[in-house]
Coordinates of C-alpha atoms and ligand atoms in Angstrom, one line a residue:
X1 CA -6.4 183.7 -77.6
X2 CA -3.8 182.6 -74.7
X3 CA -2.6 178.9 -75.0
X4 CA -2.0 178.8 -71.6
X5 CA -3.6 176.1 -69.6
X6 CA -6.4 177.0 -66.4
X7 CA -5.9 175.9 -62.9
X8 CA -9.1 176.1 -60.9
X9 CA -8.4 176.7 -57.3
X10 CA -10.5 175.8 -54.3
X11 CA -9.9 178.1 -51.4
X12 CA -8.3 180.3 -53.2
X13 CA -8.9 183.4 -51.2
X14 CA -7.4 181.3 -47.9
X15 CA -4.4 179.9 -47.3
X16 CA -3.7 176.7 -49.3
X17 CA -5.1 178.1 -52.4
X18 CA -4.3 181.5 -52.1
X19 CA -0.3 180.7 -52.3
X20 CA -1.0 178.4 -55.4
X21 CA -2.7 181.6 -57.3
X22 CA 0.0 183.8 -56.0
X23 CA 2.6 181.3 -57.3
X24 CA 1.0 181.1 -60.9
X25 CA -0.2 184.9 -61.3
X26 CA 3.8 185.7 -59.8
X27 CA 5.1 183.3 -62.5
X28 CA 3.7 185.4 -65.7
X29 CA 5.6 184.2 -68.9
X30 CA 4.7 180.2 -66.9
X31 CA 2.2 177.8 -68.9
X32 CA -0.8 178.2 -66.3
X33 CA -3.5 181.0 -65.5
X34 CA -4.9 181.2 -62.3
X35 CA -8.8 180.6 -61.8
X36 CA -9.7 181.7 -58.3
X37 CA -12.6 179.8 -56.7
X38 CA -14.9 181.7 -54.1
X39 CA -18.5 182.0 -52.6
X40 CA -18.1 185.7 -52.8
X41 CA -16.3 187.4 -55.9
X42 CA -17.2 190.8 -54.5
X43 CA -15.0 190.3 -51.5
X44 CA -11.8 191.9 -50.4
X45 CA -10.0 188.9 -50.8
X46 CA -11.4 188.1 -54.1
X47 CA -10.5 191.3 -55.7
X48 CA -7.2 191.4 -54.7
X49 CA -6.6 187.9 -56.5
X50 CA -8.4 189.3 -59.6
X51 CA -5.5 192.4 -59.3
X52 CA -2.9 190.3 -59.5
X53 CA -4.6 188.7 -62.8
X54 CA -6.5 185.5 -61.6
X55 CA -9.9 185.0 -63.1
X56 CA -12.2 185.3 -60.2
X57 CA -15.3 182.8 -60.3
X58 CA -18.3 181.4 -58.2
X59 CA -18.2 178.3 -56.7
X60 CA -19.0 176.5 -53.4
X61 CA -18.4 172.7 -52.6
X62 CA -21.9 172.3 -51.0
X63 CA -23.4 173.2 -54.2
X64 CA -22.1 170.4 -57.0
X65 CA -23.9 172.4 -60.0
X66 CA -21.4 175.3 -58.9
X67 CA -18.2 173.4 -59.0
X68 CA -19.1 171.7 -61.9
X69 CA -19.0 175.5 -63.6
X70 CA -16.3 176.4 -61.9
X71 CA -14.0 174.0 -63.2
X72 CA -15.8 173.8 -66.7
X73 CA -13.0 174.4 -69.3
X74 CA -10.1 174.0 -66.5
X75 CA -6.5 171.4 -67.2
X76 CA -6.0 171.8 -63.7
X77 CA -7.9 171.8 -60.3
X78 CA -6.9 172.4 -56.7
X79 CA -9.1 170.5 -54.3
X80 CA -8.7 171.2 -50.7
X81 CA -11.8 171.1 -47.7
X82 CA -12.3 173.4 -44.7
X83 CA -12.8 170.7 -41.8
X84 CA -12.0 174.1 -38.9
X85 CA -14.8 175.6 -40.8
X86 CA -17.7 173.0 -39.6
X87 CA -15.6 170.3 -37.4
X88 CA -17.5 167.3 -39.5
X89 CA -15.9 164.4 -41.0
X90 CA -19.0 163.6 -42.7
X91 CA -19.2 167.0 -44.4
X92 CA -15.3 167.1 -45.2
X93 CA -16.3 163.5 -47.3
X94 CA -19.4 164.9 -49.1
X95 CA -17.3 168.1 -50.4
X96 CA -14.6 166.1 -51.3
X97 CA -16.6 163.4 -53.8
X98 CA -18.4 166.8 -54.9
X99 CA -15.1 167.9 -55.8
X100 CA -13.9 164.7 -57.4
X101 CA -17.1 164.3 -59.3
X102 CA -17.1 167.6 -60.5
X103 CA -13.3 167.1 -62.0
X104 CA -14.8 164.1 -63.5
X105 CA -17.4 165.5 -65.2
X106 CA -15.5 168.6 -66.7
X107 CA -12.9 166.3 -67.5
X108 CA -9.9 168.2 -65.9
X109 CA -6.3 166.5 -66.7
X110 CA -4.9 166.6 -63.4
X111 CA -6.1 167.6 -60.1
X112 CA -4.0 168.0 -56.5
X113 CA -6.2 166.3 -53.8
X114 CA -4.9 168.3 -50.2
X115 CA -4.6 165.4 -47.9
X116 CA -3.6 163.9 -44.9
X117 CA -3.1 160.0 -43.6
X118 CA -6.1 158.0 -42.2
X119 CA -4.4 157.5 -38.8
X120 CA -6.6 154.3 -38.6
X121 CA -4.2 152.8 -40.4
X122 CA -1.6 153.1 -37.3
X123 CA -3.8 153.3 -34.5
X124 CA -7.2 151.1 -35.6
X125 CA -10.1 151.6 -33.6
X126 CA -9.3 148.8 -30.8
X127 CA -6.1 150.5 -30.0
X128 CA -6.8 152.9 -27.3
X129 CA -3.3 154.2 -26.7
X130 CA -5.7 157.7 -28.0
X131 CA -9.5 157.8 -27.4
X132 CA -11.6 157.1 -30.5
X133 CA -13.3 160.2 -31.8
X134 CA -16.7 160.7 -33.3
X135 CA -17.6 157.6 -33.3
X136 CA -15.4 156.4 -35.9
X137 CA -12.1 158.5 -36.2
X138 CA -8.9 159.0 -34.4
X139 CA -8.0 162.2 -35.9
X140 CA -11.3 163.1 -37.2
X141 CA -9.8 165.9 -40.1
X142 CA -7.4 163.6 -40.9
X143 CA -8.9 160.2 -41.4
X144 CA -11.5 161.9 -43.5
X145 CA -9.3 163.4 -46.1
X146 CA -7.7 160.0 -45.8
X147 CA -10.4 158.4 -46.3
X148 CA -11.4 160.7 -49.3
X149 CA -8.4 159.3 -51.0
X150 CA -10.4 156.4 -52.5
X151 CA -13.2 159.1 -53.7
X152 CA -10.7 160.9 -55.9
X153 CA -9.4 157.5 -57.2
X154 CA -12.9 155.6 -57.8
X155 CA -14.1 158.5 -59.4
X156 CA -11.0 158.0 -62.1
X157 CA -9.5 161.3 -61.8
X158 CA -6.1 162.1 -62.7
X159 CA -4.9 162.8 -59.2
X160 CA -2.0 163.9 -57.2
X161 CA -2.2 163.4 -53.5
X162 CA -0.8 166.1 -51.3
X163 CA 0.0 165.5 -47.9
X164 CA 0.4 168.6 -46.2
X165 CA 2.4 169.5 -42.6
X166 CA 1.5 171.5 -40.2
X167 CA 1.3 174.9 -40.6
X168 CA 3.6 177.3 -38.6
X169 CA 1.3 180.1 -39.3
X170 CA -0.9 178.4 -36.3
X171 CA 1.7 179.6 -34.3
X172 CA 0.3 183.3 -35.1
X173 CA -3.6 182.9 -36.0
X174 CA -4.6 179.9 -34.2
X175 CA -3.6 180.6 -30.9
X176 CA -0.8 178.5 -30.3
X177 CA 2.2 180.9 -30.5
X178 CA 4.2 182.1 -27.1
X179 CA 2.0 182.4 -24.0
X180 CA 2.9 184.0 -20.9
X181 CA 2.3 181.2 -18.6
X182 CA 1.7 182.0 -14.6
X183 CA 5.0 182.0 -13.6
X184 CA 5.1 184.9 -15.9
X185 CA 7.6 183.1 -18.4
X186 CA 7.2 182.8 -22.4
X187 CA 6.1 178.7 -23.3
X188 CA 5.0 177.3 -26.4
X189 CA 2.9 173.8 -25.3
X190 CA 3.0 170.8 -27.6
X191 CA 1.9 167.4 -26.8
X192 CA 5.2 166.3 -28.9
X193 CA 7.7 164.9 -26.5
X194 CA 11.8 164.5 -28.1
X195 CA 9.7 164.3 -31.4
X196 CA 10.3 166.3 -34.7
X197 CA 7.2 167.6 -36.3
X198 CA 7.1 168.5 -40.1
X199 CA 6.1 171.9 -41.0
X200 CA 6.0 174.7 -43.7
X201 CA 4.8 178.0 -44.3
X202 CA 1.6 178.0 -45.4
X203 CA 3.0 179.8 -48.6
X204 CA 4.9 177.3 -49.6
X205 CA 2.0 174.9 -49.6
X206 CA 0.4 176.4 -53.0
X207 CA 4.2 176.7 -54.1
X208 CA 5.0 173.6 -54.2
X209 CA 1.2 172.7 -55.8
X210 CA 2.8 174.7 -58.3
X211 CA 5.9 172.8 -58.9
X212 CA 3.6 169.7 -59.1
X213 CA 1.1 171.1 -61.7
X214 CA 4.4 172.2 -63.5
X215 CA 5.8 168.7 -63.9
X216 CA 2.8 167.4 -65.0
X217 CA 1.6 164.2 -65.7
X218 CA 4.1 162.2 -64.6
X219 CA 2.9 163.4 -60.9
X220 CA -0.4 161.8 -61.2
X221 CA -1.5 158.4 -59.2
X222 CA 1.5 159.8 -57.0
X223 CA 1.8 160.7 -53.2
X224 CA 3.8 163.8 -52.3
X225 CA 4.5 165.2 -49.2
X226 CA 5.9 168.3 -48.2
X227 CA 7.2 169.7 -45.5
X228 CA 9.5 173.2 -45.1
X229 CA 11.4 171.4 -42.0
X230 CA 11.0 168.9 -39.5
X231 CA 11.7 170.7 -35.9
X232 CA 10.9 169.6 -32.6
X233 CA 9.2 171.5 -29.5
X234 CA 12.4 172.3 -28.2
X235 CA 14.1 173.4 -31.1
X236 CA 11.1 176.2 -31.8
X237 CA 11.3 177.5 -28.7
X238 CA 15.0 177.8 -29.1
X239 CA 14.1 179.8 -32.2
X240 CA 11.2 181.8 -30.8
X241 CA 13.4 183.1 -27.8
X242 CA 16.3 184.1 -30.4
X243 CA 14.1 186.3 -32.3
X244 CA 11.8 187.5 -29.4
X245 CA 14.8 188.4 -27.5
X246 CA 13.2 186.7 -24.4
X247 CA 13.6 182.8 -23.3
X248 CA 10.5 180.8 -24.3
X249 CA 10.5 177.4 -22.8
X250 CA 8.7 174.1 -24.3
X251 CA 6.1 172.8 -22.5
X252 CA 5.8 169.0 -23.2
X253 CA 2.9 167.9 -22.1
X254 CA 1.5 164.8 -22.3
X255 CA -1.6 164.1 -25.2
X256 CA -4.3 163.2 -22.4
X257 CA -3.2 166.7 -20.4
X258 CA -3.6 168.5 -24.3
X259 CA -6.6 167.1 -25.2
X260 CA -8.6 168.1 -22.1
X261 CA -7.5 171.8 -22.8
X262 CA -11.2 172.3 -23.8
X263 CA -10.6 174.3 -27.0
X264 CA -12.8 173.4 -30.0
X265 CA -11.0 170.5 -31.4
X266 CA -8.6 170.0 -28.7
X267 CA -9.4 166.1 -28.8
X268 CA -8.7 166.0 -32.5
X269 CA -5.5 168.2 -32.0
X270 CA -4.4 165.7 -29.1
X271 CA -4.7 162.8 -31.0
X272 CA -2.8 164.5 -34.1
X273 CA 0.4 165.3 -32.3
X274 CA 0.5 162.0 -30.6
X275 CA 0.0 160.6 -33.6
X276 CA 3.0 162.8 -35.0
X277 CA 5.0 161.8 -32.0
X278 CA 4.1 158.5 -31.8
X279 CA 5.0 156.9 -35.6
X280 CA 7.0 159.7 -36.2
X281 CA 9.7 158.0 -38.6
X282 CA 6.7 157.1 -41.4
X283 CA 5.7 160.7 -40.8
X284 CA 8.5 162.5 -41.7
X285 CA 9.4 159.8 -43.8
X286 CA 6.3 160.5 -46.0
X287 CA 7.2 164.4 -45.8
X288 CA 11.2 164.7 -47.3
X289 CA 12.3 168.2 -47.1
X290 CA 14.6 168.3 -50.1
X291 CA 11.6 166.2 -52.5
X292 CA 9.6 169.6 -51.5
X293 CA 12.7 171.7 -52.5
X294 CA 12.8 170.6 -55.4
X295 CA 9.1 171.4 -56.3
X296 CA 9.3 174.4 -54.6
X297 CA 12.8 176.3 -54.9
X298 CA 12.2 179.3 -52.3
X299 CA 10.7 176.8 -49.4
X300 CA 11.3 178.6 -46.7
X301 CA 13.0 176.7 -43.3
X302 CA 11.1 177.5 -39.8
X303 CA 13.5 180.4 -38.9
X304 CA 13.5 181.7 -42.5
X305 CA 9.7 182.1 -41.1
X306 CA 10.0 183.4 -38.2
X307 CA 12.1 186.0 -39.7
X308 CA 10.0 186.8 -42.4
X309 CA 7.1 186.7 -39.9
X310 CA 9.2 189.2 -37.3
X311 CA 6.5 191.7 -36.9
X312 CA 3.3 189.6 -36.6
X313 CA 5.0 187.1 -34.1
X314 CA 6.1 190.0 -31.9
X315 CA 2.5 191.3 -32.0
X316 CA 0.4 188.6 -31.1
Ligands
LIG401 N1 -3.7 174.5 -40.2 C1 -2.8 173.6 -40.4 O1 -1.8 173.4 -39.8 C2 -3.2 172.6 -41.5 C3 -2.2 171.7 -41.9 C4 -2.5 170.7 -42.9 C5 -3.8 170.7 -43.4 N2 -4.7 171.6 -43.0 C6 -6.1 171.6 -43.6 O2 -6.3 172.7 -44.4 C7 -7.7 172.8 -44.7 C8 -8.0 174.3 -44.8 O3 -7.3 174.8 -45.8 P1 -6.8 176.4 -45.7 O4 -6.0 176.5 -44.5 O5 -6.2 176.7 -47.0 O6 -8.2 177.1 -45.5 P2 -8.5 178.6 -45.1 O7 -7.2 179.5 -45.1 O8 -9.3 178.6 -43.9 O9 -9.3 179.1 -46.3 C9 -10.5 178.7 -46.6 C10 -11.1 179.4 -47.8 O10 -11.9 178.4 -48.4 C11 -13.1 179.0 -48.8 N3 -14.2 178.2 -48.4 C12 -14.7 177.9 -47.2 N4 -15.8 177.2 -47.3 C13 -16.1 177.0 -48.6 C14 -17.1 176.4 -49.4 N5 -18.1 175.8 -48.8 N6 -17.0 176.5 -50.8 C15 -16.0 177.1 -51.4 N7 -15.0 177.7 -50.7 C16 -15.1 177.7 -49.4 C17 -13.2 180.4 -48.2 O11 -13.2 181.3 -49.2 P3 -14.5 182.2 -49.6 O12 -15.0 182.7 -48.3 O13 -13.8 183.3 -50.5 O14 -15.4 181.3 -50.3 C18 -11.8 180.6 -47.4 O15 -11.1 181.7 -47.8 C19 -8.4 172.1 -43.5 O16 -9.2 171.0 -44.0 C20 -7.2 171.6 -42.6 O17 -7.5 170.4 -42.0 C21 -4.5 172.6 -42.1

């Protein structure tokens, strides 16, 4: 019988958890096995995880009795929530004490919580320099996983807190690459002003996960953020128009002008990057570049992404 030790992954078929399975079934003579979590095992996604070796389960964070059997037997467990999937603070909570009580009760060793601040903490609620959200937010899918912080800790498990960065894979599947705009020129438009913005291949973001379930305990109780490179607007677009070929202008505009863009979740988005922009030094402070290196050797820069990415970018 293998000695080796199980990591259950939430969201393992997208793209959080699907880099942390591809990191452990990639890294075969490693002390881990991957154990893929999913509402459908049948799917596309889910088989091609199980070719690469992962154990392929059921499990869904609205039902507890599921994740409860999902991480049954696990050292390890991946927690991560789906906020773009439902848009509700509320909901992001719930799954996440689901998750944390479920690690409890299987008694997992050490689990990676995927979170982000509680912006409250910068901007509280009287502060309208951005317009309060929901009620009770700032940055609605941040503040929640913030918030969830305490969950993971009252419910005594061993945690590690990620905080991720933004992903530059937005720049391909959420709409926010290049645009044409009507003078006919390339822009990409970020509410970011003169400010540097961490990001990171979304890749990377399971690689590094690795790295931190391959030190071990020493990582618990501990915040870790990660980041592939802090870049601003205008050094993207300088990137962008190198590989396109074609000059793409930044388009700074301000977070009021970004978060009436109408979009679902443009107020949330607005809020974030002038959040970003705004107390930027404790956010890339909080995000060191080399600290993810060295979780993560092959962290990839933003043009090492672009690059990598050539063909999709040029597409879309
Ligand atoms: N985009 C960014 O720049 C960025 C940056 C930092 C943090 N984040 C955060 O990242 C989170 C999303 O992570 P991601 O990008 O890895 O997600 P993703 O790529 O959208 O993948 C989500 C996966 O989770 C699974 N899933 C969805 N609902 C589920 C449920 N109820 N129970 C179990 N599994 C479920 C789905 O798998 P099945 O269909 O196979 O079940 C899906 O493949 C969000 O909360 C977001 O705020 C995003």
């Amino acid at each position: 019988m293998s000695d080796k030790k199980i990591i259950a992954v939430v969201g393992a078929t997208g793209a959080q958890g699907g880099g942390l399975v591809r990191a452990i079934t990639s890294d075969p003579d490693g002390p881990f096995i991957a154990r893929a979590i999913t509402r459908d095992i049948n799917s596309d996604k889910a088989r091609a995880l199980a070719a690469l070796g992962a154990e392929v389960v059921a499990g869904d964070v609205d039902d507890p009795a599921s994740l409860r059997r999902a991480f049954e037997g696990a050292y390890g467990a991946y927690c991560v929530t789906f906020f773009w999937d439902h848009f509700s603070p509320e909901k992001e909570l719930a799954q996440a004490r689901a998750m944390a009580e479920a690690a409890r009760d299987a008694g997992v060793k050490h689990v990676i919580w995927s979170t982000l601040e509680d912006t409250r903490k910068w901007v509280p609620l009287s502060d309208d320099r951005m317009p309060t959200l929901m009620g009770q937010y700032k940055v609605p899918h941040f503040d929640s996983k913030g918030t969830a912080d305490r969950v993971f800790a009252d419910a005594g498990v061993p945690t590690t807190y990620l905080l991720t960065s933004f992903y530059w894979d937005n720049f391909i599947g959420f709409g926010m690459g290049p645009a044409r705009g009507a003078d006919g020129k390339l822009a990409i438009t970020l509410p970011l002003g003169e400010a540097k913005m961490p990001g990171i291949a979304a890749e990377d973001i399971g690689r590094s996960a690795y790295g931190i379930f391959k030190k071990g305990t020493e990582m618990i109780g501990k915040r870790v953020g990660i980041a592939g490179e802090h870049v601003s607007g205008a050094e993207m677009a300088s990137a962008f128009s190198t590989l396109l070929g074609e000059e793409v202008r930044y388009n700074a505009v301000d977070p009021s002008v970004y978060r009436g863009f109408g979009f679902p979740g443009a107020e949330d988005l607005g809020n974030m990057f002038q959040f970003k922009r705004d107390f930027e030094d404790d956010f890339r402070a909080a995000r060191p570049v080399e600290g993810t290196r060295a979780l993560n050797p092959s962290l990839q820069s933003f043009r090492d992404w672009l690059a990598a990415n050539r063909d999709r970018i040029a597409k879309s």
